[in-house]
Coordinates of N, CA and C in Angstrom, one line a residue:
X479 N 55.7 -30.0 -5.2 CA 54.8 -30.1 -6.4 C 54.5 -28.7 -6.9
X480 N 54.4 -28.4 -8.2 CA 54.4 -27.2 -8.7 C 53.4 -26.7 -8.8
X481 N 52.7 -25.7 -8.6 CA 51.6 -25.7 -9.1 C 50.9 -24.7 -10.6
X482 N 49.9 -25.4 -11.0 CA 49.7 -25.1 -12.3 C 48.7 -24.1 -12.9
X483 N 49.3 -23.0 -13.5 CA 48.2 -21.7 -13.7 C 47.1 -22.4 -14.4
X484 N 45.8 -22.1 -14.6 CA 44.5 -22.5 -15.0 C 44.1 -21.7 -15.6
X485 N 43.8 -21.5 -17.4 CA 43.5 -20.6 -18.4 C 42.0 -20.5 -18.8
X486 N 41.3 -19.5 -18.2 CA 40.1 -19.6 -18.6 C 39.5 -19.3 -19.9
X487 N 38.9 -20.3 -20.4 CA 38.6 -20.1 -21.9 C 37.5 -19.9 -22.2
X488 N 36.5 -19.3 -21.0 CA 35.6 -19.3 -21.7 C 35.1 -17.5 -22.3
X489 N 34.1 -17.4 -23.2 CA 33.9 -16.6 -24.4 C 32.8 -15.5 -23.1
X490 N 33.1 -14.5 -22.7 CA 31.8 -13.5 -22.1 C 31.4 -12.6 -22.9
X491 N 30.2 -12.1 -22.5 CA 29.3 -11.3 -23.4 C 29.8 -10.3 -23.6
X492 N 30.7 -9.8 -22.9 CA 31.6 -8.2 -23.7 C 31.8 -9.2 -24.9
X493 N 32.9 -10.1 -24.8 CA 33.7 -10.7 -26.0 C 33.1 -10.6 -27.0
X494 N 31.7 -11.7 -27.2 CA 30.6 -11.8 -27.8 C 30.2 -9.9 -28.9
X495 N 29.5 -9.2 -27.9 CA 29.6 -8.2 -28.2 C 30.9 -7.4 -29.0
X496 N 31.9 -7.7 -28.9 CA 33.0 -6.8 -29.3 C 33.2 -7.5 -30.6
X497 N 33.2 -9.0 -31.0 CA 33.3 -9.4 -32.1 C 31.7 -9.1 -33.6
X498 N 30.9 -9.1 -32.9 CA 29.7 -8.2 -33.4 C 30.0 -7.0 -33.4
X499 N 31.1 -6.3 -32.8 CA 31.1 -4.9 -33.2 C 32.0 -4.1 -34.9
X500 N 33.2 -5.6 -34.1 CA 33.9 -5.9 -35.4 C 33.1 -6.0 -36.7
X501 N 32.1 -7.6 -36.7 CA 31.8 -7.8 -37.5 C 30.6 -7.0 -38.4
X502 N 29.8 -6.2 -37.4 CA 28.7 -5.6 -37.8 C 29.2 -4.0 -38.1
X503 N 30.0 -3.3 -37.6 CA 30.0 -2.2 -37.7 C 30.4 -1.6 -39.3
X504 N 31.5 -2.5 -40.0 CA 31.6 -2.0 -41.3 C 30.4 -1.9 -42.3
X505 N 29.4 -3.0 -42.0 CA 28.2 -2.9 -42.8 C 27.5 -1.7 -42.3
X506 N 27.1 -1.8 -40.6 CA 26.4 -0.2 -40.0 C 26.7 0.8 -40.6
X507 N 28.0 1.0 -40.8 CA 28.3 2.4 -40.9 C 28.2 3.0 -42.7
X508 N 28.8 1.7 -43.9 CA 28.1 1.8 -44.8 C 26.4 2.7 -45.1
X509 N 25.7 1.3 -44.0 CA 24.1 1.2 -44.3 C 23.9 2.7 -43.8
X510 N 24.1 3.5 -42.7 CA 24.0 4.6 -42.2 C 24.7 6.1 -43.4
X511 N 25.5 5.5 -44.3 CA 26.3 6.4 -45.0 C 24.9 6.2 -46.2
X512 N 24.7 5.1 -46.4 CA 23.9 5.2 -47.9 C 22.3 5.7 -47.2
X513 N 22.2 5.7 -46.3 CA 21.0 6.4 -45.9 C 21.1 8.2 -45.3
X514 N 22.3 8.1 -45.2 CA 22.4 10.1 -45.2 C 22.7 10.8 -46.6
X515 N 23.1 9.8 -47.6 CA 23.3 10.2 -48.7 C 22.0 10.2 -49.3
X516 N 21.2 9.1 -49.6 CA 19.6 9.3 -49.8 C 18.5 10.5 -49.5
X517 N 19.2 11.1 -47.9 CA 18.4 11.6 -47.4 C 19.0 13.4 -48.3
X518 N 20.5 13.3 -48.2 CA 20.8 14.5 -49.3 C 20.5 14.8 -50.5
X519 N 20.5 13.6 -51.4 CA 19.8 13.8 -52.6 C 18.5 14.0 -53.1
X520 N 18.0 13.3 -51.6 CA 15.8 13.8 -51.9 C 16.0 15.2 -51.8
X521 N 17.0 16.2 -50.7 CA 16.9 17.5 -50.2 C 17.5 18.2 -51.8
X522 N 18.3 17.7 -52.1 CA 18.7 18.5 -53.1 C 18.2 18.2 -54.6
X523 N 17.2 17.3 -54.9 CA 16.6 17.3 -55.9 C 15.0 18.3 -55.6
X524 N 15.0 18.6 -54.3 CA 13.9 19.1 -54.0 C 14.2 20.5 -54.2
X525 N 15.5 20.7 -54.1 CA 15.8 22.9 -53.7 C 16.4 22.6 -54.9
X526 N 16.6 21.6 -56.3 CA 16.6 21.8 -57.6 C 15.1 22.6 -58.7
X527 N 14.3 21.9 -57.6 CA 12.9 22.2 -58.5 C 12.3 23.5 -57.7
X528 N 12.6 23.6 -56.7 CA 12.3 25.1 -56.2 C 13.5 26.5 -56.6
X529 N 14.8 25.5 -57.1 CA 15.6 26.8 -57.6 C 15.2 27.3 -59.3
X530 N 14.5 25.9 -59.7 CA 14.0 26.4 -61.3 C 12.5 26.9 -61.5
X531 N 12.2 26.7 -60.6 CA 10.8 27.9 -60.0 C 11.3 29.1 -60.0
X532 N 11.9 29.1 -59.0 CA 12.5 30.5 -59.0 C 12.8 31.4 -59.7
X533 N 13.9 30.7 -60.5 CA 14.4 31.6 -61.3 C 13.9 32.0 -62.6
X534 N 12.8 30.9 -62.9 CA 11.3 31.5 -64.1 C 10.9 31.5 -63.7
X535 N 10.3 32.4 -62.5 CA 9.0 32.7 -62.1 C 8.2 33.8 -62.8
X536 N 9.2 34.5 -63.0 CA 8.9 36.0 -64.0 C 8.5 35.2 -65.4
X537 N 8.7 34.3 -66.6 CA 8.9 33.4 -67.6 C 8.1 32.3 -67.4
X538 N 7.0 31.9 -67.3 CA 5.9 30.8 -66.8 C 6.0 30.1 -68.2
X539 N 5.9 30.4 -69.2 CA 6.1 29.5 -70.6 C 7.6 28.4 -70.6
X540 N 8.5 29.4 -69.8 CA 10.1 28.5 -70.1 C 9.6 27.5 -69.7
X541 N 10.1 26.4 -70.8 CA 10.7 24.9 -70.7 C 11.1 24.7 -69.2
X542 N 11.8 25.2 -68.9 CA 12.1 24.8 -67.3 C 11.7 24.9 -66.4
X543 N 10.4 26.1 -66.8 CA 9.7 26.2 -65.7 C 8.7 24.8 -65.7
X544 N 7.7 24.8 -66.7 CA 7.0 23.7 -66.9 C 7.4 22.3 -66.2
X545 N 9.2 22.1 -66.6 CA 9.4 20.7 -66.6 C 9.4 20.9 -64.7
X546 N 10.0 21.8 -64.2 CA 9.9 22.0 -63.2 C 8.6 21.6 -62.0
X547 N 7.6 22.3 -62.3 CA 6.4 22.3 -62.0 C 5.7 21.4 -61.9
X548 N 5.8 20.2 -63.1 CA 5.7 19.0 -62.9 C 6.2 18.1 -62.3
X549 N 7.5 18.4 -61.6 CA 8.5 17.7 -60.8 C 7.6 17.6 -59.1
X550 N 6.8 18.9 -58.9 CA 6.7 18.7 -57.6 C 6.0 17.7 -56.8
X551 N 5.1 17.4 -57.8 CA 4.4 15.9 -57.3 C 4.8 14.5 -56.9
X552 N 5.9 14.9 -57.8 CA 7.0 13.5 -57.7 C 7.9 13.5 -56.5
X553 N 8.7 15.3 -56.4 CA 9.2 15.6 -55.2 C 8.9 16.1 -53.6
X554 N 7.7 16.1 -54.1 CA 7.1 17.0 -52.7 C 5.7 15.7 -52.1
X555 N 6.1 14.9 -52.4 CA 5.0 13.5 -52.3 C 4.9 13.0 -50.2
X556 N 5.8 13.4 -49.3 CA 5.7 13.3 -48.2 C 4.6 14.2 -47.6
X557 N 3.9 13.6 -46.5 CA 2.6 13.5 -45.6 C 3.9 15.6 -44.9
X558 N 5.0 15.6 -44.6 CA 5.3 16.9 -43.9 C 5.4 18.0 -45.2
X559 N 4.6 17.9 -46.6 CA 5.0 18.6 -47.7 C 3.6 18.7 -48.2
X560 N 2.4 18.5 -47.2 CA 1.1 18.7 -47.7 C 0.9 20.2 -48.3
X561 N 1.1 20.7 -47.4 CA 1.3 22.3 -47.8 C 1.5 22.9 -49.2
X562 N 2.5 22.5 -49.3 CA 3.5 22.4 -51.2 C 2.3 21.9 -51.9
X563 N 2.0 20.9 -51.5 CA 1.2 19.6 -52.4 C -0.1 20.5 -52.5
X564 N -1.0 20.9 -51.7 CA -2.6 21.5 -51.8 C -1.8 23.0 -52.9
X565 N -1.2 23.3 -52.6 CA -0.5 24.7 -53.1 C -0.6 24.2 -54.8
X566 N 0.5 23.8 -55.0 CA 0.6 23.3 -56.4 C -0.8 22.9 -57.4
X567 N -1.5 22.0 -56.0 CA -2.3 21.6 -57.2 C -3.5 22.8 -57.4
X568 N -4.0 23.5 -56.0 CA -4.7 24.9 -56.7 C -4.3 26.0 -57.8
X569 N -2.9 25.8 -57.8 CA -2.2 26.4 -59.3 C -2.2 25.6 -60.1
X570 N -2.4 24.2 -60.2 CA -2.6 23.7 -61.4 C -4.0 24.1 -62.2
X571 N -4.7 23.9 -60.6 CA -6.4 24.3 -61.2 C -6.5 25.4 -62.4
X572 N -5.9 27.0 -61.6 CA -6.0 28.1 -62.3 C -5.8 27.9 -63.2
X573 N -4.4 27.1 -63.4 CA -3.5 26.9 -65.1 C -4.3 26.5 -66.0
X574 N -5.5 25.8 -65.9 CA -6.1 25.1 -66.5 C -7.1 25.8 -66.6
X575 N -7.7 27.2 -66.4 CA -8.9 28.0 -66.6 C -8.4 29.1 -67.2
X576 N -7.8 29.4 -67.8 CA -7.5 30.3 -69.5 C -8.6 30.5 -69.5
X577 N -9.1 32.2 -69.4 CA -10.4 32.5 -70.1 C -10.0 32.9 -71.6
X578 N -11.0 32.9 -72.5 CA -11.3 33.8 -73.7 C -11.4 34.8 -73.7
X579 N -12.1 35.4 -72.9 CA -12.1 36.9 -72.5 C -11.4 37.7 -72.3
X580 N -10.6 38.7 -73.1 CA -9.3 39.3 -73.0 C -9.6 40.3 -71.9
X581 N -11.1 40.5 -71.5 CA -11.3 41.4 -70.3 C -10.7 40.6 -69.0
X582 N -11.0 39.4 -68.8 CA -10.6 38.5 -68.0 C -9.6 38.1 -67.5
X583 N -8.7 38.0 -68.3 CA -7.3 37.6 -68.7 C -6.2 38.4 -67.9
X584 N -6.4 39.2 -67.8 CA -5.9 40.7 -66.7 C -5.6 39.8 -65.7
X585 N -6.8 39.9 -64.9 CA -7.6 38.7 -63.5 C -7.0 37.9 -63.4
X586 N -6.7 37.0 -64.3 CA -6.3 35.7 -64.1 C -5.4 35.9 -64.3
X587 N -4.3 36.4 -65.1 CA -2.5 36.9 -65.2 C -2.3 37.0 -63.3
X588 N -2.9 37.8 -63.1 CA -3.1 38.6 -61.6 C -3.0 37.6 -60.7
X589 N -3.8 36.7 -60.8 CA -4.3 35.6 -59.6 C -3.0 34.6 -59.9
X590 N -2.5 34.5 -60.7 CA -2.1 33.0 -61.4 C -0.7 33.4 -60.6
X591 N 0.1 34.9 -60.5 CA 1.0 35.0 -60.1 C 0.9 35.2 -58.5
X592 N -0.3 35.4 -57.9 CA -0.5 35.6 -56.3 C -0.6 33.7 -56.1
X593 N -1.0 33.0 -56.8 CA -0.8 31.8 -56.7 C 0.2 30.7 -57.0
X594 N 1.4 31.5 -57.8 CA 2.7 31.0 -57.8 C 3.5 31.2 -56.7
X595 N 3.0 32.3 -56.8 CA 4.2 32.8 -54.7 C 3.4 32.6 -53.9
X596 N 2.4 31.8 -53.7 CA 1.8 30.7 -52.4 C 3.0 29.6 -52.5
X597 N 2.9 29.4 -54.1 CA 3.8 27.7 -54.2 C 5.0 27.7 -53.5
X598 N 5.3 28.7 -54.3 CA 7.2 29.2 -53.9 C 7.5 29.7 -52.2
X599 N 6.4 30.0 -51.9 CA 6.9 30.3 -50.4 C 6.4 29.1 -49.2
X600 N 5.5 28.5 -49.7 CA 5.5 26.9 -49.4 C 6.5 25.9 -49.4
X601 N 7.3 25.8 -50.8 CA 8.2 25.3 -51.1 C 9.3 25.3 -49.8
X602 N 9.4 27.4 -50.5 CA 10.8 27.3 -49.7 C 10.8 27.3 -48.0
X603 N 9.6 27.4 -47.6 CA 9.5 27.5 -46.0 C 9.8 25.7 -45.5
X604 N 9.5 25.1 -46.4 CA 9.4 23.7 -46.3 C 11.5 23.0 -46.1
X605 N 12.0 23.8 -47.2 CA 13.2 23.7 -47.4 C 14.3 24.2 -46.2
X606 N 13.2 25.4 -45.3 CA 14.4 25.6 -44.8 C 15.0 27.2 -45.4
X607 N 14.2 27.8 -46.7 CA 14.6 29.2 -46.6 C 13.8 30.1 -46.1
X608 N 14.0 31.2 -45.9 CA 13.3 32.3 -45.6 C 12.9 33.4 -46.9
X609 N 12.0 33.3 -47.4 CA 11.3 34.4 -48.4 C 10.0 34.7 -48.1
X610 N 9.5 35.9 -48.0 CA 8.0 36.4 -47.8 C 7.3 36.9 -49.3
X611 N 6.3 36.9 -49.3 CA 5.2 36.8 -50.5 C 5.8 37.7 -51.5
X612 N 5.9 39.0 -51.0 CA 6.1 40.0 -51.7 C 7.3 40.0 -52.6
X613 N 8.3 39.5 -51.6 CA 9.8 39.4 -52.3 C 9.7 38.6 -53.5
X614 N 9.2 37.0 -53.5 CA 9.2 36.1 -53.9 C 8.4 36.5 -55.7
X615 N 7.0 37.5 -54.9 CA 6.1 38.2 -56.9 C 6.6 39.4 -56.9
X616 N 7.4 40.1 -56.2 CA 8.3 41.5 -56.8 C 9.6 41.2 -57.5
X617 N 10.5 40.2 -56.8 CA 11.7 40.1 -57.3 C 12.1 39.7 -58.2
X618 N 11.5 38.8 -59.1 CA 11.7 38.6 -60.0 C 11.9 39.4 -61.4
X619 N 12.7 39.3 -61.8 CA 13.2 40.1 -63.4 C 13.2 38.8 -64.4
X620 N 13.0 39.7 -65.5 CA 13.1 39.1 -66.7 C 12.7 40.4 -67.7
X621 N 13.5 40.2 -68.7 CA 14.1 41.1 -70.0 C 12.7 41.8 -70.5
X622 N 12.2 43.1 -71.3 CA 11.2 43.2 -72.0 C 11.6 42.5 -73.1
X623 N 12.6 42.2 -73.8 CA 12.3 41.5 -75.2 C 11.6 40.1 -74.9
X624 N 11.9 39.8 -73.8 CA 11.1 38.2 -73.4 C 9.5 38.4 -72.9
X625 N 9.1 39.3 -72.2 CA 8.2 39.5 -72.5 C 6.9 39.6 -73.6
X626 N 8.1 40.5 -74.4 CA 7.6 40.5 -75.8 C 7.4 39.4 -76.8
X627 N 8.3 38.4 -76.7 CA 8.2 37.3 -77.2 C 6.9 36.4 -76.7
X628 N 6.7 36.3 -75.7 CA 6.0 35.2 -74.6 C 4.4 36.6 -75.3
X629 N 4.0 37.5 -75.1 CA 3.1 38.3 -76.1 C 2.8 37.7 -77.4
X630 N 4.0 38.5 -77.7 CA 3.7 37.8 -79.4 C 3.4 36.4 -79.5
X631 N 4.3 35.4 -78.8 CA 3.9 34.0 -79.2 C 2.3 33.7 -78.8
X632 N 2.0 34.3 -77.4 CA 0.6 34.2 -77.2 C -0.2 34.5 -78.3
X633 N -0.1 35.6 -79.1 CA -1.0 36.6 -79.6 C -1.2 35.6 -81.0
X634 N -0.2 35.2 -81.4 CA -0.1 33.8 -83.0 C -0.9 32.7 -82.4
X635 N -0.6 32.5 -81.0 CA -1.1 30.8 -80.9 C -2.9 31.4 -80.8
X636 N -2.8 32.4 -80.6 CA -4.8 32.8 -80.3 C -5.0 32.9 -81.8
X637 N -4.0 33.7 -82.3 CA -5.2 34.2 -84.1 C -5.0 32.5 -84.3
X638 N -3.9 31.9 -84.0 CA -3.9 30.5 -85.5 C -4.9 29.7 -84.6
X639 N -5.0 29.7 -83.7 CA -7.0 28.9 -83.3 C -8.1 28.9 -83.6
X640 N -8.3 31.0 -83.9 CA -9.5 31.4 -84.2 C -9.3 31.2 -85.8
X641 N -8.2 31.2 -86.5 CA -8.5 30.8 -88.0 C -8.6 29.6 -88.4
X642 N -7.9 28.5 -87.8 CA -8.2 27.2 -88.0 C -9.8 26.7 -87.4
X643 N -10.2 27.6 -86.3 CA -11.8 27.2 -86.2 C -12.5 28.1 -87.2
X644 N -12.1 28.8 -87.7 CA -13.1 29.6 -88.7 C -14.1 30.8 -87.8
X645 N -13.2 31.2 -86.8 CA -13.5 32.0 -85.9 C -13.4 33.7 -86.8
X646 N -11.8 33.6 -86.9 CA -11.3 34.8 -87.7 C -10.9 34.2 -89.1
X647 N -10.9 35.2 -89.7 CA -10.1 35.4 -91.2 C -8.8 36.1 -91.1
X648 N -7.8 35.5 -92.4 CA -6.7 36.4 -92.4 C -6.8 37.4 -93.4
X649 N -6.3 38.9 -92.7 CA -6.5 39.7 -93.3 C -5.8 40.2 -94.7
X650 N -6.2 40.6 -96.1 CA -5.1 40.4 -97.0 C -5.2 41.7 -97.8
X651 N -3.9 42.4 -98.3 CA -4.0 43.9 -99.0 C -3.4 43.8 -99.8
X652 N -3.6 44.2 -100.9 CA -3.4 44.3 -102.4 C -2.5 45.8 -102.7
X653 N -0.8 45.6 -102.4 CA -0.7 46.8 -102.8 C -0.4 47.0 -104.3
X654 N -0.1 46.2 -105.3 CA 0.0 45.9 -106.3 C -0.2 45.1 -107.6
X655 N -0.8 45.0 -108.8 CA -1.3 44.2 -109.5 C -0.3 44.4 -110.6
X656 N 0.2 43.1 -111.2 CA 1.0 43.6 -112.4 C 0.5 44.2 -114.0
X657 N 1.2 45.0 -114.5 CA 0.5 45.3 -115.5 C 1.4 46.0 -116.9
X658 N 0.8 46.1 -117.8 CA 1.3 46.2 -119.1 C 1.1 48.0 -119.3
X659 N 2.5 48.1 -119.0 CA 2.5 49.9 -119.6 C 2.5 50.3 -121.1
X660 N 2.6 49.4 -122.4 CA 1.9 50.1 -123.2 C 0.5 50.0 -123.1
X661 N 0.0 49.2 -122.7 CA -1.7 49.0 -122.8 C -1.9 49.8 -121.9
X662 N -1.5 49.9 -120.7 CA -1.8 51.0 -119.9 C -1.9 53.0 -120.7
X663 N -0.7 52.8 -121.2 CA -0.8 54.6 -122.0 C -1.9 54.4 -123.1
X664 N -2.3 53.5 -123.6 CA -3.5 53.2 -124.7 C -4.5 53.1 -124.0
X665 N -5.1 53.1 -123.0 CA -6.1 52.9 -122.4 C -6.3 54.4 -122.0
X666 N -5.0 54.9 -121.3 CA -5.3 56.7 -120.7 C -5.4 57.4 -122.1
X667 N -5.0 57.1 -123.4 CA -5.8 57.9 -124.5 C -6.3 57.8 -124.9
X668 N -7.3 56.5 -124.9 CA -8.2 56.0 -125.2 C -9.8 57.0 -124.4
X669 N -9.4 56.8 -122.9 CA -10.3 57.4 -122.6 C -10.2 58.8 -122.2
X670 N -9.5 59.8 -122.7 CA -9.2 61.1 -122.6 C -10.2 61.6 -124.2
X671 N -9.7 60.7 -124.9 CA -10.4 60.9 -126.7 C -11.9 60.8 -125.9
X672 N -12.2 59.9 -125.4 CA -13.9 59.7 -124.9 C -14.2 60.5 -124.4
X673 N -13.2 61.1 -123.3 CA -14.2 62.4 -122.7 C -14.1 63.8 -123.6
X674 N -13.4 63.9 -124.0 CA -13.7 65.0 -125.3 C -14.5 64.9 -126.1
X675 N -14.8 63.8 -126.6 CA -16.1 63.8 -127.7 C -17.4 64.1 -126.7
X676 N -17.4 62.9 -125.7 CA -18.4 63.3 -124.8 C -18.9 65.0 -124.4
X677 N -18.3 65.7 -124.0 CA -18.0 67.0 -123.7 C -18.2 67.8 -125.1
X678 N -18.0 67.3 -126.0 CA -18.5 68.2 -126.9 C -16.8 69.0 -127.4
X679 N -15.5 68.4 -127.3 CA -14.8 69.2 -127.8 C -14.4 68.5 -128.8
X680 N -14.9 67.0 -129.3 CA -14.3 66.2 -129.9 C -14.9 65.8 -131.0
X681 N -15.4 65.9 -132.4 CA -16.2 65.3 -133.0 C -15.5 63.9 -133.7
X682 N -16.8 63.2 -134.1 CA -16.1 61.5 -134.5 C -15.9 61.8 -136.2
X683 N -15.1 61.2 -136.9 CA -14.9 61.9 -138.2 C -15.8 60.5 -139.1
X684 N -16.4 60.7 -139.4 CA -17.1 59.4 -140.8 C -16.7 59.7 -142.3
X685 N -16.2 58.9 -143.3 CA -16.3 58.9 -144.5 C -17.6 57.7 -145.1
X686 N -17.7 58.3 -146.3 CA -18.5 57.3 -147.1 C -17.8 57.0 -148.1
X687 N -18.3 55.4 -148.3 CA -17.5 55.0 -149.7 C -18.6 54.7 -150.4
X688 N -18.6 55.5 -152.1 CA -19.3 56.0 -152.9 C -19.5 54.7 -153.6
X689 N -18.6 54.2 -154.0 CA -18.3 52.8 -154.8 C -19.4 52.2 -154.0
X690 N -20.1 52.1 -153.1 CA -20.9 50.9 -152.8 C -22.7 51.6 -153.0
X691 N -23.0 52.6 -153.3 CA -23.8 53.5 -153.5 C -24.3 52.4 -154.6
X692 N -25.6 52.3 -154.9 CA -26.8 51.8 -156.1 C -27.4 53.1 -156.6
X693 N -26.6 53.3 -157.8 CA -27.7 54.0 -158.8 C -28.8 53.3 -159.4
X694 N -30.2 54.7 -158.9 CA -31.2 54.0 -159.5 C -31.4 54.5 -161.0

């Protein structure tokens, strides 16, 4: 009699497991890819808003600095970015205390920049770079014509406040009035004849007409 090999069929927990490895791993590794990619684009929208800080830091008016600035609340919103966050918003404070006082103004230029390079070195310590205080409010360049502009524009948006409140007046000079040069040479002989008579070099000539005389 022959005897007969016996095929076990049954399924063990390696098996089990290895078909779950099959089955689940293409989604894992997806789900793990769309989660390192998330985690790169928070990082790099974050060292977007700290590179456009940077690079107007010297230019606080640029458009990109502003739109920037406003970004960090949105980007710097995590419980390990407190730091950034208290930072920012005590530079918002200052931003928002513009004195009138052109004695003042100095001060506050002064402070407003010791309190951007809090932000920025918050930021970037947060990111992962290495900048200290000094580098971060010395290094910065930007052009004197741009200075001068960001001046002047200051200096218009103040007068056009104080004249639309009726603070100041604009100031206005008359270098010319139009005028009629014959009337004008009749006028200078006119009054040269006056002061001669006046003075005594000029007498006034009178006639009489006889024809109107009444004989008595």
């Amino acid at each position: 009699m022959e005897s007969k090999e016996v095929v076990n069929t049954a399924i063990t927990i390696s098996d089990w497991l290895m078909m779950f490895a099959v089955i689940l791993g293409p989604i894992l590794a997806v789900q793990i890819q769309k989660f390192i990619d998330s985690r790169k684009e928070n990082k790099e929208r974050k060292i977007k808003v700290f590179r456009d800080l940077m690079t107007t830091r010297a230019s606080t008016l640029a458009v990109q600095h502003v739109s920037a600035l406003n970004m960090v609340g949105l980007e710097f919103n995590d419980k390990k970015y407190s730091k950034v966050i208290n930072a920012w918003k005590t530079y918002l404070d200052h931003l928002s205390s513009f004195p009138d006082d052109e004695n003042l103004q100095k001060i506050w230029i002064e402070k407003r920049n010791d309190q951007l390079s809090d932000l920025l070195y918050e930021m970037g310590e947060s990111l992962g770079f290495e900048f200290d205080k000094v580098h971060i409010k010395k290094a910065g360049y930007v052009p004197q014509a741009h200075v001068d502009k960001e001046n002047e524009e200051n200096f218009i948006r103040r007068k056009t406040v104080a004249i639309l409140s009726q603070k100041d007046t604009v100031p206005i000079s008359i270098l010319s009035l139009p005028s009629d040069n014959e009337a004008l040479e009749t006028q200078k002989e006119l009054h040269v004849l006056m002061k001669e008579h006046f003075e005594g070099k000029r007498s006034v000539s009178i006639s009489i007409n006889k024809e109107n005389n009444i004989d008595e």
